[in-house]
Coordinates of C-alpha atoms and ligand atoms in Angstrom, one line a residue:
X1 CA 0.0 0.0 0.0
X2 CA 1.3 3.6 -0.6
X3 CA -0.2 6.4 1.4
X4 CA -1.0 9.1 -0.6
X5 CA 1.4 11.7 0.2
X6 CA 4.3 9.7 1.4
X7 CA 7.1 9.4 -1.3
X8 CA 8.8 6.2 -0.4
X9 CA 12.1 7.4 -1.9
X10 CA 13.0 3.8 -2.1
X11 CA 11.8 2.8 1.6
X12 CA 9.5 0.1 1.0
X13 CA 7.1 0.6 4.5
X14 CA 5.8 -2.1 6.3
X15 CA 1.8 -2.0 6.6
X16 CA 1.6 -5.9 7.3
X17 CA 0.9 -6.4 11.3
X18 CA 2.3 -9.9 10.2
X19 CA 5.4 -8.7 9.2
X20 CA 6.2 -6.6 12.3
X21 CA 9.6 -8.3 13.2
X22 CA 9.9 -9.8 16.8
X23 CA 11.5 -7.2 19.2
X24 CA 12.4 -6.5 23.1
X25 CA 11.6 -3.2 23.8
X26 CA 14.7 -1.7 27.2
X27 CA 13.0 -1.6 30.3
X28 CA 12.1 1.4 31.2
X29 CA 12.6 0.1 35.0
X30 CA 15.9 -1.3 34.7
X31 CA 18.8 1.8 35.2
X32 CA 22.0 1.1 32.5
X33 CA 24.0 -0.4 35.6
X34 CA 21.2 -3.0 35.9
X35 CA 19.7 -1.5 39.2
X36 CA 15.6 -2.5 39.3
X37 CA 13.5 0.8 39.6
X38 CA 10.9 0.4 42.3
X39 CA 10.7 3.5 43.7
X40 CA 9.8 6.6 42.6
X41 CA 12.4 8.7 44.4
X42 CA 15.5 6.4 42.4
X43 CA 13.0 7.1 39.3
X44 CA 13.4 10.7 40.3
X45 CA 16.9 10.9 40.9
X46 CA 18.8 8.0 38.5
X47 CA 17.0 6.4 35.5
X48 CA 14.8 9.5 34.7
X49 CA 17.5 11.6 33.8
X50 CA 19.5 8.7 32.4
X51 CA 16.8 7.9 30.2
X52 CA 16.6 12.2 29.2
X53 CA 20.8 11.7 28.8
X54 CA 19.9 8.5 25.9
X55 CA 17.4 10.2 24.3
X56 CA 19.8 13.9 23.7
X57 CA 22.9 11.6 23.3
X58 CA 21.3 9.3 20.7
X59 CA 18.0 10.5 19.1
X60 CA 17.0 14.9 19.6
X61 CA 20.4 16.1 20.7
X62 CA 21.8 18.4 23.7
X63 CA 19.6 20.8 25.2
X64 CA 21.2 24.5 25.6
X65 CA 21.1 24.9 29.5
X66 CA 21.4 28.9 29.1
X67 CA 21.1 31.4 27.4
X68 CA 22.3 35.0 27.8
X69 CA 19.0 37.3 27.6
X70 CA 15.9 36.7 27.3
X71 CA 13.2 39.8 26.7
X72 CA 9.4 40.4 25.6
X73 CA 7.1 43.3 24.3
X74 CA 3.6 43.1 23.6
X75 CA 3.7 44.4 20.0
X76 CA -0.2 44.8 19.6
X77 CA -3.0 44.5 22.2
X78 CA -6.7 44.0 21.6
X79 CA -8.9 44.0 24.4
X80 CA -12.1 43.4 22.4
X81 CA -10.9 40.5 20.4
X82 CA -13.1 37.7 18.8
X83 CA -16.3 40.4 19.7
X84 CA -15.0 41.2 23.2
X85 CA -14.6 37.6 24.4
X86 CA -10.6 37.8 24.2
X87 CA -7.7 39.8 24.7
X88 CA -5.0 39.0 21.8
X89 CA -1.8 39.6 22.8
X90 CA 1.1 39.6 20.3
X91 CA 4.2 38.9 21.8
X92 CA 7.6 39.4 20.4
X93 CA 9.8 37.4 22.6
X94 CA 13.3 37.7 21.9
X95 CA 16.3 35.5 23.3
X96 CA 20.1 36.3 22.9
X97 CA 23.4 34.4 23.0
X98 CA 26.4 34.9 21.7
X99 CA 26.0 38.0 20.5
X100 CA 22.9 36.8 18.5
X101 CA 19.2 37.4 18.9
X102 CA 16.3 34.8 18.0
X103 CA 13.1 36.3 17.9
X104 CA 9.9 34.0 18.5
X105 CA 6.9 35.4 17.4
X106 CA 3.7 34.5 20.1
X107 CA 0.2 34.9 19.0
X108 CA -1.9 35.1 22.5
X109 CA -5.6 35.4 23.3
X110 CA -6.8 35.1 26.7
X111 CA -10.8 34.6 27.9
X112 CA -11.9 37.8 29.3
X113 CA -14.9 36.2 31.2
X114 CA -12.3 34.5 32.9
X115 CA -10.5 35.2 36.8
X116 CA -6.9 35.6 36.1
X117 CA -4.8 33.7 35.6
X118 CA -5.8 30.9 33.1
X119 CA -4.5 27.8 32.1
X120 CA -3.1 28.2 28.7
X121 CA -2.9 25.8 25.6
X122 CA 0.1 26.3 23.2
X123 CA 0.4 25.0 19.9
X124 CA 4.1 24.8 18.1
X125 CA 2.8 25.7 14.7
X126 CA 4.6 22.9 11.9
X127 CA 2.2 24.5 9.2
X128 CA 1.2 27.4 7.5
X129 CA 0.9 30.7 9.8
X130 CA -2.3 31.6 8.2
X131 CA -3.7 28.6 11.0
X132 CA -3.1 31.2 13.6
X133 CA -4.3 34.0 12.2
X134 CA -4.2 37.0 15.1
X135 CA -7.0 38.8 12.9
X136 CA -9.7 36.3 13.0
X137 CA -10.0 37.1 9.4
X138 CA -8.9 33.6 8.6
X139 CA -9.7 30.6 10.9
X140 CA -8.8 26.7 10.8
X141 CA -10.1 23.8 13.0
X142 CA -5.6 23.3 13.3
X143 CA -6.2 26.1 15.9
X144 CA -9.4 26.4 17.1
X145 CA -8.8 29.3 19.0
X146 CA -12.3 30.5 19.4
X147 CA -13.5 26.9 21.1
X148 CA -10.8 27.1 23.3
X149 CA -11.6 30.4 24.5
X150 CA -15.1 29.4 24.8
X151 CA -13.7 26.9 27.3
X152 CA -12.2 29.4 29.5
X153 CA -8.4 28.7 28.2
X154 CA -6.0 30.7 26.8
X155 CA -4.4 29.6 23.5
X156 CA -1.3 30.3 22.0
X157 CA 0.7 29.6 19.1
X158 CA 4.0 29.9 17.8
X159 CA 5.7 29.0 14.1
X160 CA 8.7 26.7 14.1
X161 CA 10.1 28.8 11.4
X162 CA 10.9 31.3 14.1
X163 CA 13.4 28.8 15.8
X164 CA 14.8 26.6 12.8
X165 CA 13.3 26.8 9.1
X166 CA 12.4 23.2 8.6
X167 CA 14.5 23.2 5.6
X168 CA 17.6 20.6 5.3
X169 CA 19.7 23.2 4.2
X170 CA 18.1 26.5 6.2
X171 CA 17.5 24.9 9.4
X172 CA 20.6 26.5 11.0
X173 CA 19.1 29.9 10.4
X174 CA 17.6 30.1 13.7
X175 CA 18.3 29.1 16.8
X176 CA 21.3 27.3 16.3
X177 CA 23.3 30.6 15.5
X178 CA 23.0 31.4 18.9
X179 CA 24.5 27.7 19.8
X180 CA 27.1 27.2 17.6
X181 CA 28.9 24.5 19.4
X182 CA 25.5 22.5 18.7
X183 CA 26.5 22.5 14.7
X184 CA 29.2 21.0 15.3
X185 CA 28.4 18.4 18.0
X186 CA 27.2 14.6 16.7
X187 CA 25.0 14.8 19.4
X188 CA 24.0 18.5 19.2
X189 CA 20.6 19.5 18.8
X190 CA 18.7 20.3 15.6
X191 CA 15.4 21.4 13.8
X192 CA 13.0 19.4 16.5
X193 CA 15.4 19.7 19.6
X194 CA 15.4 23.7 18.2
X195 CA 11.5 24.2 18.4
X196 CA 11.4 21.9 21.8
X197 CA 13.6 25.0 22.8
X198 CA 11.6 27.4 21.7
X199 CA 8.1 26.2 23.1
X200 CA 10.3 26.7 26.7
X201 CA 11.5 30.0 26.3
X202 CA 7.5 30.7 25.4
X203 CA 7.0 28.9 29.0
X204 CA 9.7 31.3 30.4
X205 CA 7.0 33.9 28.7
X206 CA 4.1 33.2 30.3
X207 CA 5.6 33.3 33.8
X208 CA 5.9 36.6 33.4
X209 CA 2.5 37.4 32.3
X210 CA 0.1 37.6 34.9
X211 CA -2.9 36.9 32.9
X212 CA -1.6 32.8 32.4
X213 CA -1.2 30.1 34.7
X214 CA 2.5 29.3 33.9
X215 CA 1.6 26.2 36.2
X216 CA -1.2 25.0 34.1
X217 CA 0.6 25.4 30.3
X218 CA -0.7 22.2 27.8
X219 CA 1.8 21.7 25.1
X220 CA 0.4 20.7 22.2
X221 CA 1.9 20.1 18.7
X222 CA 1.0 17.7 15.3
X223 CA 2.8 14.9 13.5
X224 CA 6.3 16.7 13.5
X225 CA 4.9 19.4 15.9
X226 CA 3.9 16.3 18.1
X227 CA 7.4 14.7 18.4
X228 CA 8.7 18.5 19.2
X229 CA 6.1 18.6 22.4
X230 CA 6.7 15.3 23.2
X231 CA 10.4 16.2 23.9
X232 CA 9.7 19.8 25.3
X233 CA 7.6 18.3 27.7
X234 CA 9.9 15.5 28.5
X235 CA 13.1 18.1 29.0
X236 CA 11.2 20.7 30.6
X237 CA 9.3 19.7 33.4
X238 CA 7.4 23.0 33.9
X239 CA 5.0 21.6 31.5
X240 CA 1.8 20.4 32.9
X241 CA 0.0 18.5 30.2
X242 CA 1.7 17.0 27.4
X243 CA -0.4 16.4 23.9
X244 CA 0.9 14.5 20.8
X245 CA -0.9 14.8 17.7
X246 CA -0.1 12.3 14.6
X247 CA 3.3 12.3 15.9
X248 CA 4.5 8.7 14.9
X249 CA 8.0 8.3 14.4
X250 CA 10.2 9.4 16.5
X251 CA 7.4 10.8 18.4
X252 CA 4.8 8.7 20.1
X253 CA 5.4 5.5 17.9
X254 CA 7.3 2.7 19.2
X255 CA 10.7 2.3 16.4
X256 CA 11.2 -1.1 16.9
X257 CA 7.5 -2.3 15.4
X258 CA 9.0 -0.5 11.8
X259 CA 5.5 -0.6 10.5
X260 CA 4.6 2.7 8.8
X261 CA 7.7 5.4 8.9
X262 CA 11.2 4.0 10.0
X263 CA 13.8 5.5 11.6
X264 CA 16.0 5.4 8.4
X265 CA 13.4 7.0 6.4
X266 CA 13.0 9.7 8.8
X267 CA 17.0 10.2 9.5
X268 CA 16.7 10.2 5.3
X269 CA 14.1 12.6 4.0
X270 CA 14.5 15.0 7.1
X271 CA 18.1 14.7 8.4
X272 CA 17.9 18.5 9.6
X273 CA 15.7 17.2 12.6
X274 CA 17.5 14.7 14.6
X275 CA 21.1 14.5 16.2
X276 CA 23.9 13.1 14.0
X277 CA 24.6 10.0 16.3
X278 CA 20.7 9.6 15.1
X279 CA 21.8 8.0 11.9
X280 CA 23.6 5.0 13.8
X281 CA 19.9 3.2 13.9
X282 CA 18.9 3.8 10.7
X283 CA 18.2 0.0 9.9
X284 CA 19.5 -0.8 13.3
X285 CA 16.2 -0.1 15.8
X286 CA 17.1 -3.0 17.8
X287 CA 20.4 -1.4 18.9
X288 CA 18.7 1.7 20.1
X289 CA 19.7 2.3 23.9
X290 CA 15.3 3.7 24.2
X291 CA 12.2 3.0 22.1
X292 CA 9.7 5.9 22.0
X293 CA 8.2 4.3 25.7
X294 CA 10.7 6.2 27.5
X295 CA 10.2 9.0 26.4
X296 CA 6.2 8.9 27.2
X297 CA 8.0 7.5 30.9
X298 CA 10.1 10.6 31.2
X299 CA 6.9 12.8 31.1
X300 CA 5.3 10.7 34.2
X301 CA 3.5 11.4 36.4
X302 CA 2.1 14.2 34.2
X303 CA -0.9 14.1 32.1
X304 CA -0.6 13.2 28.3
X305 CA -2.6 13.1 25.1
X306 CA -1.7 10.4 22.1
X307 CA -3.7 10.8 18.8
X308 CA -4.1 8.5 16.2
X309 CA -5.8 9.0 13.1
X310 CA -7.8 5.6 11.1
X311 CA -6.2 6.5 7.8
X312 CA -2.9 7.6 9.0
X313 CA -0.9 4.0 9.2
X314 CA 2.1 6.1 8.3
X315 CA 2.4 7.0 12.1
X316 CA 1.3 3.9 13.4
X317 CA -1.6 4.0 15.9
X318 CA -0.6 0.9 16.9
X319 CA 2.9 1.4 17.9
X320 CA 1.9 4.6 19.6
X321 CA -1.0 3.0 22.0
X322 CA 1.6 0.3 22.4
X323 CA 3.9 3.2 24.3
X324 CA 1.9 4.3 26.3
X325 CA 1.2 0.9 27.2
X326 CA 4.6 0.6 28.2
X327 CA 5.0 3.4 30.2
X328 CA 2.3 2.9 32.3
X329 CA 4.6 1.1 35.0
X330 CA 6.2 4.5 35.6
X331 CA 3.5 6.3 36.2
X332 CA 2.4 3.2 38.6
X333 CA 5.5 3.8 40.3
X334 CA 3.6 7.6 41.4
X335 CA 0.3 5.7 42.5
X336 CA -1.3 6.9 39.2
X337 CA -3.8 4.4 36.8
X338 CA -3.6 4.8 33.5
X339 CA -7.6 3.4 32.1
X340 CA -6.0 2.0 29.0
X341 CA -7.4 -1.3 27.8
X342 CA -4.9 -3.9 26.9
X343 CA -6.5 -2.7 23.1
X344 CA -6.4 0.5 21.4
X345 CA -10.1 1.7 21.7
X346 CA -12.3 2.2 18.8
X347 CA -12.5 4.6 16.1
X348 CA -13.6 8.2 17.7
X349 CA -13.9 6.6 21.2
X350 CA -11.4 9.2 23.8
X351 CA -9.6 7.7 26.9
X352 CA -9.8 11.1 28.9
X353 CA -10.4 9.8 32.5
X354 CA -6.9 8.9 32.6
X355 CA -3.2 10.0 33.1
X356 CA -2.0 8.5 30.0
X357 CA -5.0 9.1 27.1
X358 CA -5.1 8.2 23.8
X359 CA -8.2 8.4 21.2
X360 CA -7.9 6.9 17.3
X361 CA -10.1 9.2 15.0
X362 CA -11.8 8.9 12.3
X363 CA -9.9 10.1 9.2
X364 CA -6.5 11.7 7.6
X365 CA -3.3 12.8 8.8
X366 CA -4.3 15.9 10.4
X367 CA -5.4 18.0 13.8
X368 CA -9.0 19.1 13.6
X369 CA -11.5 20.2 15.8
X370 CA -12.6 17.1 16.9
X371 CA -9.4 16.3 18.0
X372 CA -9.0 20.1 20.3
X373 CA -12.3 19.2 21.6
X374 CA -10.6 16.3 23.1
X375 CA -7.6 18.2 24.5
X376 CA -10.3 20.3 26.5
X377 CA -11.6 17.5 27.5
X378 CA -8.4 16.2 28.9
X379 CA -7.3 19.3 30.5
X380 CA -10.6 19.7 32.2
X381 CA -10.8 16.0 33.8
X382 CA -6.7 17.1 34.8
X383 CA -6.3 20.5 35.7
X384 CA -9.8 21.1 37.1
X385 CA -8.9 18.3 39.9
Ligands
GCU401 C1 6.1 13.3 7.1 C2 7.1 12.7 8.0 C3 6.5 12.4 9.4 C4 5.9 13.7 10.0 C5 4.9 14.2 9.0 C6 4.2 15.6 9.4 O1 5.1 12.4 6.8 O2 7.5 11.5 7.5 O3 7.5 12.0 10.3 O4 5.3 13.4 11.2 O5 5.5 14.5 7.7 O6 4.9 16.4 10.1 O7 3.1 15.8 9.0

């Protein structure tokens, strides 16, 4: 089968359950000196950030731990946005380092019904910027902004573009200027480690604005977007809710099934994303010192969202339940159930009463409003608590 859309560029993808090779996933429990994990406090303090250390070594490279300067202003400000229910906010936010300036463009509105502050949803934009249109003039279920604010959240979005073109050749416009070290590096970072960066220093944001809950921020991204929050909210523990959209490969999906996208496809057609030492697994899962479980792990004992989509075998809604399935013995270590069956659950059937949740809709490759409406969902049943 070839999905439309999907050049194969001589990858020949696996859409055969049948033909998903055997494979032993590492424990997520077990520390690299072969140490059981059964308590939370050595989950805390040894194989959590062990597990953080594999995944920048090996698969999204080093995290910059500082930076020089980090400043904001509120370039326009519209109290009676979307007919008086919001307050848009457009926020230049603009971090310097050696000598260099990146400047991430935030587009804000906040619920003006609401008692300050509010939780705050924030979307790390993969596609075009006419999805977050600050005007209204345009609108698209990618961003439903006006349902959110309905909900009494803030929403926020920012383009990746701002942080590291997603370009093979233009990616190191960004970002990594400021970090030059991380060019040269095997293991330094690169497009997705660069917008994992970015959606922080938008964290480092809302702290300072008194209008958000910089307690209660839900990172949210799709497909490429999705693996970037998956490893924002895994570095950066200030996140409170972590949602994956579509993300697949190298995101939610477990590597070692190979069914849809592979990790030597991926390292292929998009080498600008991943760390160098990346490459070592192309056609190698099995050597891989993590499978995509840990990183799901490393975001216990917070709340997280998993999407599939029916027509999207590409990123493997299999492999993806199939993760969070595995991670659920980490967040058993902090007392907290996960409602997951032993099954993905049906087509357009949400798991939202649940620290791990996970719903398979109906469709393409995408993030629509059925989707959001699902997020809210999820935010309400956790942050409401
Ligand atoms: C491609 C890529 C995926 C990615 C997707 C997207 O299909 O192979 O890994 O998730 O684009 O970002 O939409």
């Amino acid at each position: 089968i070839l999905i439309k859309g999907h050049a194969q560029n001589g990858f020949q993808a696996n859409y055969d359950e049948s033909k998903v090779p055997p494979y032993t996933l590492p424990d997520v429990l077990r520390t690299t000196g072969n140490v059981a994990v059964k308590s939370k406090a050595i989950w805390e303090k040894v194989r959590r950030p062990e597990i953080i250390k594999l995944f920048e070594e090996n698969v999204y490279g080093q995290m910059p731990r500082s930076y020089g300067q980090l400043t904001y202003s509120i370039k326009n400000e519209n109290a009676g946005a979307m007919g008086g229910k919001a307050t848009l906010k457009e926020v230049l936010i603009e971090v310097v380092n050696n000598n260099k300036p990146v400047k991430i463009n935030l587009v804000l509105f906040v619920p003006n019904k609401q008692k300050k502050p509010v939780p705050v949803f924030v979307l790390i934009n993969n596609r075009g910027k006419n999805n977050t249109d600050p005007t209204r003039a345009e609108k698209s279920d990618f961003w439903p902004a006006e349902m959110v604010i309905d909900s009494g959240y803030a929403i926020a979005a920012f383009h990746v573009s701002d942080l590291a073109p997603d370009d093979t050749a233009k990616y190191v416009d960004g970002v990594l200027q400021l970090y030059p070290e991380q060019l040269t590096a095997k293991n330094g970072m690169r497009a997705i480690g660069a917008w994992a960066w970015g959606a922080s220093r938008v964290l480092d944001y809302f702290e300072k604005d008194a209008d958000i809950d910089a307690k209660k921020v839900v990172v949210v991204g799709h497909s490429r977007g999705g693996k970037a929050s998956l490893w924002a909210a895994a570095e950066d523990q200030r996140f409170a809710i972590c949602v994956t959209n579509c993300s697949g490969n190298t995101g939610a999906a477990l590597s070692r099934r190979r069914f849809g996208e592979t990790v030597g496809r991926i390292n292929t057609v998009f080498p600008h994303w991943f760390t160098g030492h990346y490459k070592k697994f192309n056609n190698n899962e099995d050597s891989l010192p993590i499978d995509q479980h840990m990183l799901i792990a490393a975001i216990a004992p917070r709340p997280l969202y998993a999407t599939n989509a029916s027509k999207d075998l590409w990123a493997d809604p299999k492999g993806t339940f199939l993760s969070l399935k595995n991670a659920e013995k980490v967040y058993a270590l902090f007392g907290l159930k996960s409602n997951l069956n032993s099954d993905p659950p049906a087509i357009n059937q949400p798991i939202i009463n649940s620290q791990l949740g996970y719903h398979i809709r109906e469709g393409e490759h995408n993030l629509t409003a059925f989707d959001w409406s699902n997020f809210i969902k999820f935010a309400n049943a956790h942050l409401k608590k």
